[in-house]
Amino acid sequence: MQTLTLLGATGSIGRSTLEVVALHPERYRIFALSAHRNVPLLAQQCVRFDARYAVVSHAQEAEQLHRLLRQQPVPVLTEVLVGAQALCTVASHPQVDTVMAAIVGAAGLPSTLAAAQAGKRILLANKEALVMSGSLLMQTVHHHGATLLPVDSEHNAVVQSLPATPGALQAKGVARIILTASGGPFLHHPLSALAQVTPAQACKHPNWSMGQKISVDSATMMNKGLELIEACWLFDARPEQVDILIHPQSIIHSLVSYVDGSVLAQLGNPDMRTPIAHALAWPERITAGVAALDLTAVAALHFLPLDLERFPAVRLATEAMNRGGTSPAILNAANEVAVEAFLQGRLRFDQIAQVNEQVLAQLSPTAADTLQQILAADDLARQQALQQMARMSAA
Ligand code: NAD
Ligand code: MG
């Protein structure tokens, strides 16, 4: 029996995780659940999974949750905790074996690090945490004997396509890691019309149903940029060892190419319950509730090269990784601010990449050895992005 803390329980990954957990009550017990705003759903989840703790961000949501739990016909024993520190508490609690890190964005970094410091098994969906703190998080994982299992479908596919033996990529005979990318909703959209696309269009992903932030990131392909950085840290690769391949169908989730000419890939229907189940059960396998892949129905698999003019985000991420230090955290923070502004109608779609490029160029990297240093860079980059956006709207 594994005891689980699920951070970001009300999100797309959180809900899919609980669907898999619900299939295996003999294997997984929920210890804590967290949510930012969707208190009604969190209340239902607490009741259904008998969570010992629930964490919300503010006192107001805590009141609302208390009220909803009190209204239940049978007494609910869930204790309600508030604030960012409480996320760290439930992520590092001695009774917890596994932490699903499924908060979106920088807000998930401190709790992910806390889980690593406590030596937990971490199922990592929150790629922004690793992008921001790559060296620190990987070192913390190694130092405290934690286990880091990627839930991101591409990285989970790479794990499944690599030999399980420890060691460097070169020693394993790996020539390249190939991350597939659907290309998002604007793969064939006229370049000149990208300035007019709306948040609703950007969030309408052809293959995956996801949270808003990652949906916009998929449309700009900053998601693939973040995933490139994520791959470098997870697999100890240099950016030039990681290729991006456009595969609009999202059937092949990524590939590993070996020096002898072999290419191993992981395939499946595009459903996050597969990588979630893989990470939950690893090294075993459990059912995920996902239909078997019907290759005769797929019939043909299609690929295209990446167009860096259409998708400058991948180039920016490579630059950030090569610059090192706080540069990936700076890029991530600028992008979070720009995406939020786009979703709120304050920034055009094509301006997201402009804000990112300018903030990355304006701020020099500094050391990213501690959480404080990383959060300071994150804060500075957010301010810089806001100033940049103000200059752009004045012009
Ligand atoms: P989502 O927006 O659906 O859910 C986000 C969750 O985080 C919610 O539970 C929300 O309550 C919580 N949250 C948001 N802001 C918070 C804050 N400030 N403090 C505390 N909690 C907060 O997002 P998602 O699509 O589930 O994505 C979650 C993470 O997983 C992201 O990092 C994303 O990149 C990654 N991911 C998602 C998918 C996918 O298919 N959805 C695939 C790969 C990776
Ligand atoms: Mg992914």
Short mmCIF file of C-alpha atoms and ligand atoms in Angstrom, two decimals:
data_model
loop_
_atom_site.label_atom_id
_atom_site.label_comp_id
_atom_site.label_asym_id
_atom_site.label_seq_id
_atom_site.Cartn_x
_atom_site.Cartn_y
_atom_site.Cartn_z
CA MET A 1 0.00 0.00 0.00
CA GLN A 2 1.42 3.37 -1.08
CA THR A 3 0.35 6.51 0.75
CA LEU A 4 -0.06 9.43 -1.58
CA THR A 5 -0.07 13.21 -1.39
CA LEU A 6 -1.64 14.72 -4.50
CA LEU A 7 -0.74 18.37 -5.02
CA GLY A 8 -2.99 20.04 -7.57
CA ALA A 9 -5.77 17.46 -7.13
CA THR A 10 -8.45 19.51 -8.90
CA GLY A 11 -6.44 20.05 -12.09
CA SER A 12 -6.37 17.99 -15.24
CA ILE A 13 -3.48 15.79 -14.01
CA GLY A 14 -4.91 15.67 -10.48
CA ARG A 15 -8.29 14.41 -11.68
CA SER A 16 -6.70 11.82 -13.99
CA THR A 17 -4.51 10.64 -11.10
CA LEU A 18 -7.55 10.09 -8.90
CA GLU A 19 -9.22 8.14 -11.72
CA VAL A 20 -6.25 5.75 -11.79
CA VAL A 21 -6.08 5.59 -7.98
CA ALA A 22 -9.80 4.75 -7.87
CA LEU A 23 -9.10 1.64 -10.00
CA HIS A 24 -6.60 0.34 -7.40
CA PRO A 25 -7.91 0.93 -3.87
CA GLU A 26 -5.78 -1.99 -2.62
CA ARG A 27 -2.56 -0.26 -3.76
CA TYR A 28 -3.02 3.46 -3.06
CA ARG A 29 -4.31 5.43 -0.10
CA ILE A 30 -4.76 9.22 -0.31
CA PHE A 31 -3.08 11.12 2.52
CA ALA A 32 -3.46 14.72 1.33
CA LEU A 33 -5.09 16.61 -1.54
CA SER A 34 -4.53 20.25 -2.51
CA ALA A 35 -6.33 22.83 -4.60
CA HIS A 36 -6.06 26.53 -5.30
CA ARG A 37 -9.62 27.68 -6.09
CA ASN A 38 -11.94 24.79 -7.00
CA VAL A 39 -13.14 24.07 -3.46
CA PRO A 40 -16.39 22.25 -4.40
CA LEU A 41 -14.42 19.65 -6.36
CA LEU A 42 -11.80 19.38 -3.62
CA ALA A 43 -14.57 18.73 -1.08
CA GLN A 44 -15.98 15.90 -3.23
CA GLN A 45 -12.50 14.42 -3.61
CA CYS A 46 -11.88 14.56 0.16
CA VAL A 47 -15.09 12.66 0.79
CA ARG A 48 -14.58 10.12 -1.99
CA PHE A 49 -10.94 9.36 -1.09
CA ASP A 50 -11.15 9.90 2.67
CA ALA A 51 -8.20 12.32 2.66
CA ARG A 52 -6.59 12.99 5.99
CA TYR A 53 -5.54 16.52 4.97
CA ALA A 54 -6.73 19.05 2.41
CA VAL A 55 -4.64 22.11 1.58
CA VAL A 56 -6.02 25.32 0.09
CA SER A 57 -4.24 28.58 -0.64
CA HIS A 58 -6.25 31.10 1.41
CA ALA A 59 -8.39 31.37 4.55
CA GLN A 60 -11.49 32.13 2.48
CA GLU A 61 -11.25 28.82 0.60
CA ALA A 62 -10.56 27.02 3.88
CA GLU A 63 -13.83 28.39 5.33
CA GLN A 64 -15.71 27.29 2.25
CA LEU A 65 -14.17 23.81 2.42
CA HIS A 66 -15.00 23.46 6.14
CA ARG A 67 -18.58 24.42 5.37
CA LEU A 68 -18.90 21.90 2.53
CA LEU A 69 -17.35 19.10 4.58
CA ARG A 70 -19.67 19.83 7.53
CA GLN A 71 -22.71 19.51 5.22
CA GLN A 72 -21.87 15.89 4.36
CA PRO A 73 -24.36 13.28 5.57
CA VAL A 74 -21.55 11.24 7.20
CA PRO A 75 -18.77 12.88 9.24
CA VAL A 76 -15.64 13.66 7.20
CA LEU A 77 -12.38 13.55 9.13
CA THR A 78 -10.32 15.63 6.66
CA GLU A 79 -8.28 18.34 8.36
CA VAL A 80 -8.03 21.58 6.38
CA LEU A 81 -4.65 23.35 6.12
CA VAL A 82 -3.91 26.70 4.50
CA GLY A 83 -1.03 28.17 2.54
CA ALA A 84 2.18 27.38 0.72
CA GLN A 85 3.95 26.07 3.82
CA ALA A 86 1.18 23.52 4.32
CA LEU A 87 1.88 22.17 0.82
CA CYS A 88 5.46 21.49 1.95
CA THR A 89 4.21 19.89 5.16
CA VAL A 90 1.98 17.35 3.38
CA ALA A 91 4.65 16.76 0.69
CA SER A 92 7.28 15.85 3.30
CA HIS A 93 5.12 14.20 5.98
CA PRO A 94 6.69 11.01 7.39
CA GLN A 95 3.54 8.99 6.63
CA VAL A 96 3.72 9.80 2.91
CA ASP A 97 5.52 7.55 0.40
CA THR A 98 4.64 9.22 -2.88
CA VAL A 99 3.97 12.81 -3.92
CA MET A 100 2.25 13.63 -7.18
CA ALA A 101 3.49 17.15 -8.02
CA ALA A 102 0.68 18.41 -10.27
CA ILE A 103 0.45 22.08 -9.33
CA VAL A 104 0.92 24.30 -12.39
CA GLY A 105 3.84 26.71 -12.58
CA ALA A 106 6.33 28.13 -10.10
CA ALA A 107 3.80 27.75 -7.28
CA GLY A 108 4.71 24.05 -7.23
CA LEU A 109 8.44 24.45 -6.72
CA PRO A 110 8.78 24.70 -2.91
CA SER A 111 6.57 21.66 -2.25
CA THR A 112 8.36 19.59 -4.93
CA LEU A 113 11.71 20.46 -3.34
CA ALA A 114 10.31 19.64 0.11
CA ALA A 115 9.28 16.20 -1.17
CA ALA A 116 12.80 15.68 -2.57
CA GLN A 117 14.40 16.75 0.73
CA ALA A 118 12.21 14.23 2.53
CA GLY A 119 13.38 11.45 0.17
CA LYS A 120 9.94 10.81 -1.31
CA ARG A 121 8.99 9.10 -4.51
CA ILE A 122 8.03 12.09 -6.65
CA LEU A 123 5.76 11.78 -9.65
CA LEU A 124 6.60 14.97 -11.50
CA ALA A 125 3.98 16.61 -13.70
CA ASN A 126 4.96 20.14 -12.62
CA LYS A 127 7.73 20.58 -15.21
CA GLU A 128 8.11 24.28 -14.33
CA ALA A 129 9.59 23.24 -10.96
CA LEU A 130 12.35 21.25 -12.64
CA VAL A 131 12.94 23.92 -15.31
CA MET A 132 13.42 26.56 -12.61
CA SER A 133 15.60 24.57 -10.26
CA GLY A 134 17.17 21.86 -12.45
CA SER A 135 20.52 21.48 -10.76
CA LEU A 136 19.18 22.06 -7.23
CA LEU A 137 16.25 19.65 -7.59
CA MET A 138 18.34 16.88 -9.18
CA GLN A 139 21.02 17.25 -6.49
CA THR A 140 18.41 17.26 -3.73
CA VAL A 141 16.84 14.11 -5.17
CA HIS A 142 20.21 12.32 -5.26
CA HIS A 143 21.38 13.60 -1.90
CA HIS A 144 18.22 12.52 -0.04
CA GLY A 145 17.59 9.26 -1.89
CA ALA A 146 14.35 10.48 -3.45
CA THR A 147 13.00 8.95 -6.67
CA LEU A 148 11.96 11.25 -9.49
CA LEU A 149 9.57 9.77 -12.05
CA PRO A 150 8.40 12.01 -14.89
CA VAL A 151 4.69 12.07 -15.63
CA ASP A 152 5.09 14.36 -18.64
CA SER A 153 4.17 11.94 -21.44
CA GLU A 154 7.34 12.56 -23.49
CA HIS A 155 9.74 12.08 -20.60
CA ASN A 156 7.78 9.13 -19.32
CA ALA A 157 8.11 7.64 -22.83
CA VAL A 158 11.88 8.24 -22.74
CA VAL A 159 12.15 6.51 -19.35
CA GLN A 160 10.28 3.55 -20.85
CA SER A 161 12.60 3.53 -23.88
CA LEU A 162 15.88 3.72 -21.92
CA PRO A 163 17.57 0.75 -20.23
CA ALA A 164 16.78 0.66 -16.51
CA THR A 165 20.47 0.41 -15.60
CA PRO A 166 21.99 3.56 -14.07
CA GLY A 167 24.69 5.47 -15.91
CA ALA A 168 25.36 8.15 -18.49
CA LEU A 169 23.56 8.26 -21.83
CA GLN A 170 26.83 7.54 -23.63
CA ALA A 171 27.42 4.39 -21.58
CA LYS A 172 23.93 3.20 -22.54
CA GLY A 173 24.73 3.67 -26.22
CA VAL A 174 22.20 6.48 -26.61
CA ALA A 175 22.79 8.69 -29.64
CA ARG A 176 19.81 11.06 -29.29
CA ILE A 177 16.65 11.62 -27.33
CA ILE A 178 13.77 12.55 -29.61
CA LEU A 179 10.85 14.37 -28.03
CA THR A 180 7.71 14.33 -30.13
CA ALA A 181 5.44 17.38 -30.30
CA SER A 182 1.95 17.61 -31.73
CA GLY A 183 2.61 21.15 -32.96
CA GLY A 184 -0.56 22.32 -31.19
CA PRO A 185 -3.57 24.06 -32.71
CA PHE A 186 -1.53 26.51 -34.84
CA LEU A 187 0.79 24.11 -36.64
CA HIS A 188 -0.66 25.15 -40.00
CA HIS A 189 -2.24 28.48 -39.05
CA PRO A 190 -1.10 31.35 -41.34
CA LEU A 191 1.87 33.03 -39.63
CA SER A 192 0.48 36.49 -40.35
CA ALA A 193 -2.78 35.59 -38.57
CA LEU A 194 -1.18 34.42 -35.29
CA ALA A 195 -1.53 37.94 -33.84
CA GLN A 196 -5.34 37.59 -33.91
CA VAL A 197 -5.80 34.16 -32.31
CA THR A 198 -7.93 34.08 -29.16
CA PRO A 199 -7.38 32.26 -25.83
CA ALA A 200 -10.26 29.93 -26.72
CA GLN A 201 -8.52 28.96 -30.00
CA ALA A 202 -5.16 28.54 -28.25
CA CYS A 203 -6.66 26.30 -25.55
CA LYS A 204 -8.32 23.99 -28.07
CA HIS A 205 -5.60 21.36 -28.36
CA PRO A 206 -6.10 18.82 -31.15
CA ASN A 207 -5.22 15.72 -29.08
CA TRP A 208 -5.00 16.46 -25.35
CA SER A 209 -7.38 17.99 -22.83
CA MET A 210 -5.21 19.95 -20.37
CA GLY A 211 -5.12 22.96 -18.05
CA GLN A 212 -5.16 26.42 -19.67
CA LYS A 213 -1.52 27.34 -19.04
CA ILE A 214 -0.04 24.19 -20.60
CA SER A 215 -2.55 24.45 -23.46
CA VAL A 216 -1.26 27.94 -24.35
CA ASP A 217 2.31 26.67 -23.90
CA SER A 218 1.52 23.90 -26.38
CA ALA A 219 0.17 26.45 -28.86
CA THR A 220 3.36 28.58 -28.64
CA MET A 221 5.46 25.40 -28.23
CA MET A 222 7.03 26.88 -25.10
CA ASN A 223 5.77 23.61 -23.66
CA LYS A 224 8.30 21.79 -25.86
CA GLY A 225 10.94 24.34 -24.87
CA LEU A 226 10.29 23.64 -21.19
CA GLU A 227 10.32 19.92 -21.99
CA LEU A 228 13.69 20.22 -23.68
CA ILE A 229 15.11 21.72 -20.48
CA GLU A 230 13.26 19.09 -18.43
CA ALA A 231 14.85 16.33 -20.56
CA CYS A 232 18.34 17.78 -20.12
CA TRP A 233 18.03 17.61 -16.34
CA LEU A 234 16.22 14.28 -16.10
CA PHE A 235 18.51 12.42 -18.48
CA ASP A 236 21.72 14.41 -17.97
CA ALA A 237 21.73 15.43 -21.62
CA ARG A 238 23.02 18.52 -23.41
CA PRO A 239 20.44 20.45 -25.48
CA GLU A 240 22.12 19.32 -28.70
CA GLN A 241 21.47 15.67 -27.73
CA VAL A 242 17.71 16.31 -27.68
CA ASP A 243 15.74 16.60 -30.93
CA ILE A 244 12.19 17.81 -31.36
CA LEU A 245 10.07 15.98 -33.92
CA ILE A 246 6.61 17.17 -34.94
CA HIS A 247 4.18 14.26 -34.82
CA PRO A 248 0.66 15.73 -35.02
CA GLN A 249 -1.13 12.53 -34.00
CA SER A 250 0.48 12.20 -30.52
CA ILE A 251 0.63 8.40 -30.78
CA ILE A 252 4.41 8.09 -30.37
CA HIS A 253 5.11 9.93 -27.12
CA SER A 254 8.90 10.06 -27.64
CA LEU A 255 11.84 8.00 -28.88
CA VAL A 256 15.41 7.10 -28.01
CA SER A 257 17.87 6.59 -30.84
CA TYR A 258 20.88 4.30 -30.15
CA VAL A 259 24.36 4.24 -31.69
CA ASP A 260 23.68 0.89 -33.41
CA GLY A 261 20.80 2.38 -35.40
CA SER A 262 18.01 1.05 -33.17
CA VAL A 263 15.23 3.44 -32.27
CA LEU A 264 12.98 2.59 -29.31
CA ALA A 265 9.70 4.40 -28.81
CA GLN A 266 6.70 4.33 -26.51
CA LEU A 267 3.29 4.45 -28.19
CA GLY A 268 -0.21 4.78 -26.84
CA ASN A 269 -3.46 6.66 -27.11
CA PRO A 270 -2.98 10.26 -26.01
CA ASP A 271 -4.30 9.87 -22.47
CA MET A 272 -2.34 11.08 -19.43
CA ARG A 273 -3.66 8.19 -17.33
CA THR A 274 -1.04 5.98 -19.06
CA PRO A 275 2.08 7.89 -17.89
CA ILE A 276 0.39 8.53 -14.53
CA ALA A 277 -0.23 4.79 -14.04
CA HIS A 278 3.31 4.03 -15.18
CA ALA A 279 4.81 6.42 -12.63
CA LEU A 280 2.47 5.30 -9.86
CA ALA A 281 3.26 1.61 -10.27
CA TRP A 282 6.87 1.73 -11.54
CA PRO A 283 8.63 -0.67 -11.88
CA GLU A 284 5.40 -2.67 -11.99
CA ARG A 285 2.47 -2.12 -14.35
CA ILE A 286 -1.17 -1.49 -13.48
CA THR A 287 -4.30 -0.85 -15.53
CA ALA A 288 -5.00 2.80 -16.29
CA GLY A 289 -8.49 2.67 -17.75
CA VAL A 290 -7.04 3.55 -21.15
CA ALA A 291 -8.21 1.77 -24.31
CA ALA A 292 -5.64 -0.37 -26.12
CA LEU A 293 -3.99 1.32 -29.09
CA ASP A 294 -5.50 0.20 -32.39
CA LEU A 295 -2.72 0.62 -34.94
CA THR A 296 -4.89 -0.48 -37.85
CA ALA A 297 -7.24 2.40 -37.01
CA VAL A 298 -4.22 4.76 -36.84
CA ALA A 299 -3.04 3.25 -40.16
CA ALA A 300 -0.19 5.74 -40.77
CA LEU A 301 2.09 7.80 -38.56
CA HIS A 302 3.05 11.29 -39.71
CA PHE A 303 6.09 13.46 -38.94
CA LEU A 304 7.34 16.95 -39.79
CA PRO A 305 10.46 18.92 -38.91
CA LEU A 306 10.19 21.70 -36.33
CA ASP A 307 9.74 25.22 -37.79
CA LEU A 308 11.74 27.53 -35.52
CA GLU A 309 10.38 30.66 -37.19
CA ARG A 310 6.83 29.72 -36.30
CA PHE A 311 7.87 28.47 -32.85
CA PRO A 312 10.71 30.65 -31.46
CA ALA A 313 10.03 29.29 -27.95
CA VAL A 314 12.15 26.19 -28.56
CA ARG A 315 15.13 28.36 -29.55
CA LEU A 316 14.64 30.52 -26.43
CA ALA A 317 14.60 27.47 -24.19
CA THR A 318 17.81 26.16 -25.76
CA GLU A 319 19.41 29.56 -25.20
CA ALA A 320 18.25 29.64 -21.58
CA MET A 321 19.65 26.15 -20.95
CA ASN A 322 22.99 27.06 -22.53
CA ARG A 323 23.22 30.29 -20.53
CA GLY A 324 22.69 28.29 -17.36
CA GLY A 325 22.22 29.55 -13.79
CA THR A 326 18.88 31.28 -13.30
CA SER A 327 18.19 31.71 -17.06
CA PRO A 328 15.65 28.86 -17.31
CA ALA A 329 13.86 30.25 -14.21
CA ILE A 330 13.86 33.72 -15.81
CA LEU A 331 12.38 32.39 -19.05
CA ASN A 332 9.79 30.36 -17.16
CA ALA A 333 8.70 33.33 -15.05
CA ALA A 334 8.42 35.67 -18.05
CA ASN A 335 6.38 33.02 -19.83
CA GLU A 336 4.02 32.50 -16.88
CA VAL A 337 3.33 36.25 -16.75
CA ALA A 338 2.90 36.53 -20.53
CA VAL A 339 0.59 33.51 -20.77
CA GLU A 340 -1.59 34.82 -17.94
CA ALA A 341 -1.80 38.20 -19.68
CA PHE A 342 -2.75 36.50 -22.95
CA LEU A 343 -5.45 34.44 -21.22
CA GLN A 344 -6.84 37.65 -19.71
CA GLY A 345 -6.85 39.44 -23.07
CA ARG A 346 -4.04 41.86 -22.15
CA LEU A 347 -1.42 40.50 -24.58
CA ARG A 348 -1.53 39.21 -28.14
CA PHE A 349 -0.57 35.61 -28.84
CA ASP A 350 2.51 36.55 -30.90
CA GLN A 351 3.66 38.91 -28.14
CA ILE A 352 4.14 36.03 -25.68
CA ALA A 353 7.37 35.03 -27.45
CA GLN A 354 8.44 38.70 -27.69
CA VAL A 355 8.07 39.22 -23.94
CA ASN A 356 9.95 35.98 -23.27
CA GLU A 357 12.77 36.87 -25.65
CA GLN A 358 13.22 40.36 -24.25
CA VAL A 359 13.15 39.37 -20.59
CA LEU A 360 15.62 36.55 -21.23
CA ALA A 361 17.96 38.99 -23.03
CA GLN A 362 17.60 41.74 -20.40
CA LEU A 363 18.39 39.69 -17.29
CA SER A 364 21.79 38.08 -16.87
CA PRO A 365 21.87 34.68 -15.24
CA THR A 366 23.02 34.42 -11.63
CA ALA A 367 23.72 31.39 -9.43
CA ALA A 368 20.73 29.03 -9.00
CA ASP A 369 22.07 27.01 -6.06
CA THR A 370 19.37 27.75 -3.49
CA LEU A 371 15.59 28.08 -3.49
CA GLN A 372 15.98 31.72 -2.37
CA GLN A 373 18.20 32.56 -5.35
CA ILE A 374 15.78 30.90 -7.75
CA LEU A 375 12.70 32.59 -6.27
CA ALA A 376 14.49 35.97 -6.37
CA ALA A 377 15.25 35.49 -10.09
CA ASP A 378 11.64 34.40 -10.65
CA ASP A 379 10.39 37.55 -8.93
CA LEU A 380 12.71 39.86 -10.86
CA ALA A 381 11.76 38.27 -14.19
CA ARG A 382 8.04 38.68 -13.40
CA GLN A 383 8.58 42.41 -12.73
CA GLN A 384 10.65 42.73 -15.90
CA ALA A 385 7.93 40.99 -17.94
CA LEU A 386 5.27 43.36 -16.58
CA GLN A 387 7.43 46.38 -17.45
CA GLN A 388 8.08 44.97 -20.91
CA MET A 389 4.35 44.48 -21.47
CA ALA A 390 3.66 48.04 -20.32
CA ARG A 391 6.24 49.36 -22.83
CA MET A 392 4.70 47.23 -25.58
CA SER A 393 1.18 48.47 -24.96
CA ALA A 394 2.41 52.10 -24.77
CA ALA A 395 4.20 51.76 -28.13
P1 NAD B 1 -4.51 22.64 -14.25
O1 NAD B 1 -4.56 24.10 -14.43
O2 NAD B 1 -5.60 21.81 -14.78
O3 NAD B 1 -4.38 22.30 -12.69
C1 NAD B 1 -3.49 22.97 -11.86
C2 NAD B 1 -3.64 22.56 -10.41
O4 NAD B 1 -2.74 23.36 -9.63
C3 NAD B 1 -5.02 22.77 -9.84
O5 NAD B 1 -5.33 21.75 -8.91
C4 NAD B 1 -4.91 24.09 -9.11
O6 NAD B 1 -5.79 24.18 -8.02
C5 NAD B 1 -3.47 24.07 -8.64
N1 NAD B 1 -2.88 25.41 -8.52
C6 NAD B 1 -2.87 26.38 -9.49
N2 NAD B 1 -2.24 27.47 -9.04
C7 NAD B 1 -1.85 27.21 -7.77
C8 NAD B 1 -1.17 27.97 -6.77
N3 NAD B 1 -0.78 29.23 -6.98
N4 NAD B 1 -0.95 27.39 -5.57
C9 NAD B 1 -1.35 26.12 -5.34
N5 NAD B 1 -2.00 25.36 -6.24
C10 NAD B 1 -2.24 25.90 -7.44
O7 NAD B 1 -3.10 22.16 -14.83
P2 NAD B 1 -2.71 20.72 -15.41
O8 NAD B 1 -2.98 20.68 -16.86
O9 NAD B 1 -3.24 19.63 -14.53
O10 NAD B 1 -1.11 20.79 -15.27
C11 NAD B 1 -0.46 20.63 -14.03
C12 NAD B 1 1.03 20.47 -14.27
O11 NAD B 1 1.23 19.27 -15.02
C13 NAD B 1 1.62 21.61 -15.11
O12 NAD B 1 2.92 21.87 -14.65
C14 NAD B 1 1.67 21.02 -16.51
O13 NAD B 1 2.71 21.56 -17.29
C15 NAD B 1 1.93 19.55 -16.21
N6 NAD B 1 1.48 18.65 -17.26
C16 NAD B 1 0.16 18.58 -17.58
C17 NAD B 1 -0.27 17.73 -18.60
C18 NAD B 1 -1.73 17.61 -18.94
O14 NAD B 1 -2.08 16.80 -19.78
N7 NAD B 1 -2.63 18.37 -18.34
C19 NAD B 1 0.67 16.97 -19.30
C20 NAD B 1 2.02 17.07 -18.95
C21 NAD B 1 2.41 17.91 -17.92
MG MG B 2 4.41 16.77 -22.40
#
